[in-house]
């Protein structure tokens, strides 16, 4: 698509929901058509606000969603510390606080909410704070250095988080709640009382049914006056009396708002203007705002879906909550207050242990409708999905909430459609599928409450598959590919016989033999058809060509970087004509010649090699191509010579045998015409050098490559690729592409960065030396085969009739070229055909 | 008249490799295993409808010597032609002998009961 046809999408707000929106937009391909501009008013990029209280322990970096400060996708521009001052739906522009005006095709409001500060006298005195951002926490921390008592106005979920923060800072802490109990939205009176007892045991003072009349003090806070006449002295007051949607931008622009605040949106999260959308806490789908992160995430997905033309809609959210407050489990889910007609309550209460559990069940006792858990929420992972899925309760439902040992509920099989992670809407079936495929889901990555349940489901799956953790290659080797690689290196083996005798059983198979062939090829870099290696090779490597469905082969000469002279093009055409081969341009910028009979291969290679071609290793688990655009040599947008680099890289890594095929790409600018980010390693030019992306895959599980290092000079770039590839070749599993390999490493991409960029293992020079050896000892396999009569002798149709073509291979013609005819069974030649005697 | 059709010398077959011979007009795959045995079966892989079995990898599954089709990796017992991955599939086998270093192929074997 031409650059000027790209559209612009502006996201106002870079909180958790704005960030999720960008993630989803990138993952689902919205950035293929839209450039994203994300404007956040906080000085830092999106961070985990749900875990805000842990800021004092772990610091801001640990909470950040984007430790590098930017998105990998170059089509996302992130502007922080900048407010959206307003927008105009007529001209479709937004005005930023710096004065910049940005035109948009679509605008997504993700401005979140702000703490509500009740307008009581004294609310703006020094020492009054709110609790929403990292900056708020920093200010509270600074003030706490000279304070001894703190009071939190509001005993809801956030208020208790704030109280916890004050207690952590060493302050004597009061919680002042207007309602008759703590966490009035989530728990009932008995649950609230249990929670209050826990909190008071920790040394905090809880005031319930206590309205604050005024904040006392002249300039600085000195305390609170409550309506019943009580006084609470305090140096710090934190307001946590609820939140209000940040909807003023929408109001100023003339969009419809909900009665109780929030930008009114429909089920697609579209506002009253068709090009403006609202998600998260600023939005009010159907007039109601949602102050939790999970519904906001769901709204973000819905808008991405809508912009892609999908059918997604937001029709309400699971408001279930589970959290640990000051070490106390609290959970609330479904119809926690038994509002359903005829609903029954089952209660377990242990005042001594401080545990309160309530189940709300349907009138017939068969369905779980909701519940409250305080002090022990371990059953939450089982119970909440039971509500969502409607699974029938067991005969003795009280077993579900009795103390562990009498039935913790772990044995209750969840149905496949049960939503295990409500933050990311991941079902049990999706977790099982991911476990089976070796991929991942987002389950447990937001609030973490379902982590244990998710782990259990995965473990159960593997147990059900009968594999605990069996990493044996096959029945002949109880070793992983990596272990085998090391064994071969340490002992210096060169023959399969020695390896299987010393470390295996039997005589090998189609799994272990090609693995050992690949390992020997990597370590020895000899000819893959030399000695006893030949019988280890899969048929493609054994014949240095790709077998096709009728037993013929395709021939693919190297066309490094996709660059080819007219003279060479003509030779390819002549060869195809002469041998009557079907020709096709491949996705890797080369030309495939198909339909060659095995005995024709040497003659075809002869013609190609004489014209200056060499093997393209299309048949090998090895480097395939380094795709490139024309780069700065021709392109008016290019900033570096991408073709030249691609050719250099393809020549450097050609022939490197690896656990799976390796594809690469080099793009001359951020427009990325070479699709480098879909490759195992991809290089994208910048004004200052090259960005190196790794572990992208196309195929059945497409994965975008991720940035490993940026703005590299040529020498450093090549050093990093050397290390990356050798690290992969040495440690990946059989047939494991780079993307799943990186995911399988403990630490993932960060681990790769440690090894490749930081050289944390001190392996760098060893990996580079191994690659240097590969480069120095490279030779063309086709030419070496042509030069060796013994290897050539195998390229015959019949050992006793080398001049008779296999009658099983026949062709038809379609669109002017040959194609395989379907076989209807083995074809026999008449017995009159002369058959040669053995020589 | 000596037994069968001479097709090649034994040393023309790699250990754990295969060759194809034309015997009475039919493509016959001949394999040589590590223990010195020689086996012959039709070269035609019924699973992929292609004449390719001689190009497969030879190994063992338990005690069974087998070849894996180079097309889709189905395993065939070299002794009986039985597909080890699909009980309904079987490839015809041939009698084969080695005399004086020459491999000779006889007729197709009768279906064993």
Coordinates of N, CA and C in Angstrom, one line a residue, chain A residues 475-476 496-497 506-510 513-514 534-539 543 547-551 553 598 794 797-801 804 806 808 823-831 833 835-839, chain B residues 5-9 12 14-28 30 34 42-44 48-52 54-63 66 68 70-71 73 75 102-103:
Chain A
X475 N 12.9 -43.1 20.4 CA 13.2 -44.3 21.2 C 14.7 -44.6 21.2
X476 N 15.4 -44.1 20.3 CA 16.9 -44.5 20.3 C 17.8 -43.6 21.1
X496 N 27.6 -41.7 12.7 CA 26.4 -42.1 13.5 C 26.6 -43.3 14.2
X497 N 27.3 -44.3 13.7 CA 27.5 -45.6 14.3 C 28.2 -45.4 15.7
X506 N 19.5 -49.5 19.4 CA 18.9 -49.8 18.1 C 19.8 -49.1 17.0
X507 N 19.1 -48.9 15.8 CA 19.8 -48.4 14.7 C 19.2 -47.1 14.2
X508 N 18.5 -46.4 15.1 CA 18.1 -45.1 14.7 C 16.8 -45.1 13.8
X509 N 16.3 -43.9 13.5 CA 15.1 -43.8 12.7 C 15.0 -42.5 12.0
X510 N 13.9 -42.2 11.4 CA 13.7 -41.0 10.6 C 13.7 -39.7 11.5
X513 N 18.1 -39.7 13.0 CA 19.1 -39.7 12.0 C 19.3 -38.3 11.3
X514 N 18.2 -37.7 10.9 CA 18.4 -36.3 10.3 C 18.9 -35.3 11.4
X534 N 25.3 -39.9 4.4 CA 24.3 -39.9 3.4 C 23.0 -40.6 3.8
X535 N 23.2 -41.7 4.5 CA 22.0 -42.5 4.9 C 21.3 -41.9 6.1
X536 N 21.8 -40.8 6.6 CA 21.2 -40.2 7.7 C 20.2 -39.1 7.2
X537 N 20.4 -38.7 6.0 CA 19.7 -37.5 5.5 C 18.3 -37.8 5.1
X538 N 17.4 -36.8 5.4 CA 16.1 -36.9 4.8 C 16.3 -36.8 3.3
X539 N 15.3 -37.2 2.6 CA 15.4 -37.4 1.1 C 15.8 -36.0 0.5
X543 N 19.3 -35.8 -1.7 CA 19.4 -35.6 -3.2 C 19.5 -34.1 -3.5
X547 N 11.8 -32.9 -2.7 CA 10.9 -33.9 -3.3 C 9.5 -33.4 -3.4
X548 N 8.9 -33.7 -4.5 CA 7.5 -33.3 -4.8 C 6.6 -34.5 -4.7
X549 N 5.3 -34.2 -4.8 CA 4.3 -35.3 -4.5 C 4.4 -36.5 -5.4
X550 N 4.9 -36.3 -6.6 CA 5.0 -37.5 -7.5 C 6.4 -38.1 -7.6
X551 N 7.2 -37.7 -6.6 CA 8.6 -38.3 -6.5 C 9.6 -37.6 -7.3
X553 N 11.7 -33.9 -8.2 CA 12.3 -32.9 -7.3 C 12.2 -31.5 -7.9
X598 N 14.9 -37.6 -10.6 CA 16.1 -37.7 -9.8 C 17.4 -37.8 -10.6
X794 N 24.7 -42.5 -7.4 CA 23.3 -42.8 -6.8 C 22.2 -42.1 -7.6
X797 N 17.7 -43.8 -12.1 CA 16.3 -44.2 -11.8 C 16.3 -45.6 -11.3
X798 N 17.0 -46.5 -12.0 CA 17.1 -47.9 -11.6 C 18.5 -48.4 -11.6
X799 N 18.9 -49.1 -10.6 CA 20.3 -49.5 -10.4 C 20.7 -50.4 -11.6
X800 N 19.7 -51.1 -12.1 CA 20.1 -52.1 -13.2 C 19.6 -51.6 -14.6
X801 N 19.0 -50.3 -14.6 CA 18.5 -49.8 -15.9 C 18.6 -48.3 -15.8
X804 N 16.5 -46.0 -18.1 CA 15.1 -46.1 -18.2 C 14.4 -45.2 -17.2
X806 N 11.6 -43.7 -14.7 CA 10.6 -44.3 -13.9 C 9.3 -44.1 -14.5
X808 N 6.5 -44.5 -13.3 CA 5.5 -44.0 -12.4 C 5.3 -42.5 -12.5
X823 N -1.4 -40.4 -9.7 CA -1.1 -41.8 -9.9 C -2.3 -42.7 -9.4
X824 N -2.5 -43.7 -10.2 CA -3.6 -44.6 -9.8 C -3.1 -46.0 -9.4
X825 N -1.8 -46.1 -9.0 CA -1.2 -47.3 -8.6 C 0.1 -47.5 -9.3
X826 N 0.9 -48.5 -8.8 CA 2.2 -48.7 -9.4 C 2.1 -49.0 -10.9
X827 N 3.0 -48.4 -11.6 CA 3.0 -48.7 -13.1 C 4.1 -49.7 -13.4
X828 N 3.8 -50.7 -14.2 CA 4.8 -51.7 -14.6 C 5.2 -51.5 -16.0
X829 N 6.4 -51.6 -16.3 CA 6.9 -51.6 -17.7 C 6.7 -53.1 -18.2
X830 N 6.4 -53.2 -19.5 CA 6.4 -54.6 -20.0 C 7.7 -55.3 -19.8
X831 N 7.7 -56.6 -19.6 CA 8.9 -57.3 -19.3 C 9.8 -57.4 -20.5
X833 N 11.2 -54.9 -21.8 CA 12.2 -53.9 -21.7 C 13.5 -54.6 -21.3
X835 N 16.8 -55.4 -19.6 CA 17.3 -55.1 -18.3 C 18.8 -55.5 -18.2
X836 N 19.6 -54.5 -17.8 CA 21.0 -54.7 -17.8 C 21.4 -55.6 -16.6
X837 N 22.5 -56.4 -16.9 CA 23.0 -57.2 -15.8 C 24.0 -56.4 -15.0
X838 N 24.2 -56.8 -13.8 CA 25.2 -56.0 -12.9 C 26.5 -55.9 -13.5
X839 N 27.1 -54.7 -13.4 CA 28.4 -54.5 -14.0 C 29.4 -55.3 -13.2
Chain B
X5 N 16.6 -62.7 -10.6 CA 17.2 -61.8 -11.5 C 18.3 -61.1 -10.8
X6 N 19.5 -61.1 -11.4 CA 20.6 -60.3 -10.8 C 20.4 -58.8 -11.1
X7 N 20.5 -58.0 -10.0 CA 20.2 -56.6 -10.2 C 21.4 -55.7 -9.9
X8 N 22.2 -56.0 -9.0 CA 23.4 -55.2 -8.7 C 24.3 -55.9 -7.8
X9 N 25.5 -55.3 -7.5 CA 26.4 -55.9 -6.5 C 25.9 -55.4 -5.2
X12 N 26.9 -52.0 -4.0 CA 26.3 -50.8 -4.6 C 25.2 -50.2 -3.7
X14 N 24.2 -48.9 -0.1 CA 24.7 -48.4 1.2 C 24.2 -49.2 2.3
X15 N 25.0 -49.3 3.4 CA 24.4 -49.9 4.6 C 23.4 -48.9 5.1
X16 N 22.2 -49.5 5.4 CA 21.0 -48.6 5.8 C 20.6 -47.7 4.7
X17 N 20.8 -48.2 3.5 CA 20.3 -47.4 2.3 C 19.5 -48.3 1.4
X18 N 19.1 -47.7 0.3 CA 18.3 -48.5 -0.6 C 18.6 -48.1 -2.1
X19 N 18.3 -49.1 -3.0 CA 18.3 -48.8 -4.4 C 17.0 -49.3 -5.0
X20 N 16.7 -48.8 -6.2 CA 15.6 -49.3 -7.0 C 16.1 -50.2 -8.1
X21 N 15.4 -51.3 -8.4 CA 15.8 -52.1 -9.5 C 14.5 -52.4 -10.3
X22 N 14.7 -52.6 -11.6 CA 13.6 -52.9 -12.5 C 13.5 -54.4 -12.6
X23 N 12.5 -55.0 -12.1 CA 12.4 -56.5 -12.1 C 11.0 -56.8 -12.7
X24 N 11.1 -57.5 -13.9 CA 9.9 -57.8 -14.6 C 9.0 -56.6 -14.8
X25 N 9.7 -55.5 -15.1 CA 8.9 -54.2 -15.4 C 8.4 -53.5 -14.1
X26 N 8.6 -54.1 -12.9 CA 8.2 -53.4 -11.7 C 9.4 -52.8 -11.0
X27 N 9.1 -51.6 -10.3 CA 10.1 -51.0 -9.5 C 10.2 -51.6 -8.2
X28 N 11.3 -52.2 -7.9 CA 11.5 -52.9 -6.6 C 12.6 -52.2 -5.8
X30 N 15.3 -52.2 -2.9 CA 16.1 -53.2 -2.2 C 16.9 -52.5 -1.1
X34 N 22.0 -52.8 8.8 CA 23.3 -52.8 9.5 C 23.7 -54.2 9.8
X42 N 8.1 -53.6 -3.0 CA 7.7 -52.7 -4.0 C 8.2 -51.3 -3.7
X43 N 8.7 -50.6 -4.7 CA 9.1 -49.2 -4.4 C 8.0 -48.2 -4.3
X44 N 6.8 -48.7 -4.5 CA 5.6 -47.8 -4.6 C 5.0 -47.6 -3.2
X48 N 1.4 -42.3 -0.4 CA 1.6 -41.1 -1.1 C 1.4 -41.3 -2.6
X49 N 1.1 -42.5 -3.1 CA 1.0 -42.9 -4.5 C 2.1 -42.4 -5.3
X50 N 3.3 -42.7 -4.8 CA 4.6 -42.3 -5.5 C 5.6 -43.4 -5.3
X51 N 6.4 -43.6 -6.4 CA 7.4 -44.7 -6.3 C 8.7 -44.2 -5.7
X52 N 8.8 -44.2 -4.4 CA 9.9 -43.5 -3.7 C 10.5 -44.3 -2.5
X54 N 12.6 -46.5 -1.8 CA 14.0 -46.8 -1.7 C 14.8 -45.6 -1.2
X55 N 14.1 -44.4 -1.3 CA 14.8 -43.2 -0.8 C 14.6 -42.9 0.7
X56 N 13.9 -43.8 1.4 CA 13.6 -43.5 2.8 C 14.7 -43.8 3.7
X57 N 14.6 -43.4 4.9 CA 15.6 -43.6 6.0 C 15.3 -45.0 6.6
X58 N 16.4 -45.8 6.7 CA 16.3 -47.2 7.2 C 16.7 -47.1 8.7
X59 N 16.0 -47.8 9.5 CA 16.3 -47.9 10.9 C 15.6 -49.0 11.6
X60 N 15.5 -48.9 12.9 CA 14.8 -49.9 13.7 C 13.7 -49.3 14.5
X61 N 12.6 -50.0 14.7 CA 11.6 -49.6 15.6 C 11.5 -50.8 16.6
X62 N 11.9 -50.7 17.8 CA 12.1 -51.9 18.6 C 13.0 -52.8 17.9
X63 N 12.6 -54.1 17.7 CA 13.5 -55.0 16.9 C 13.1 -55.1 15.4
X66 N 13.0 -51.2 9.6 CA 11.9 -50.6 8.8 C 12.5 -49.5 7.9
X68 N 11.3 -45.6 6.5 CA 10.3 -44.6 6.6 C 10.1 -43.9 5.2
X70 N 9.9 -41.5 2.4 CA 10.5 -40.2 2.3 C 9.4 -39.1 2.1
X71 N 8.2 -39.5 1.8 CA 7.1 -38.6 1.5 C 6.5 -38.1 2.8
X73 N 6.6 -40.2 5.9 CA 7.3 -40.8 7.0 C 6.5 -42.1 7.6
X75 N 6.1 -45.8 8.4 CA 7.1 -46.8 8.5 C 6.6 -48.1 7.9
X102 N 26.5 -60.7 -5.4 CA 25.5 -60.2 -6.4 C 24.1 -60.3 -5.8
X103 N 23.3 -59.3 -5.9 CA 22.0 -59.3 -5.3 C 21.0 -59.8 -6.4

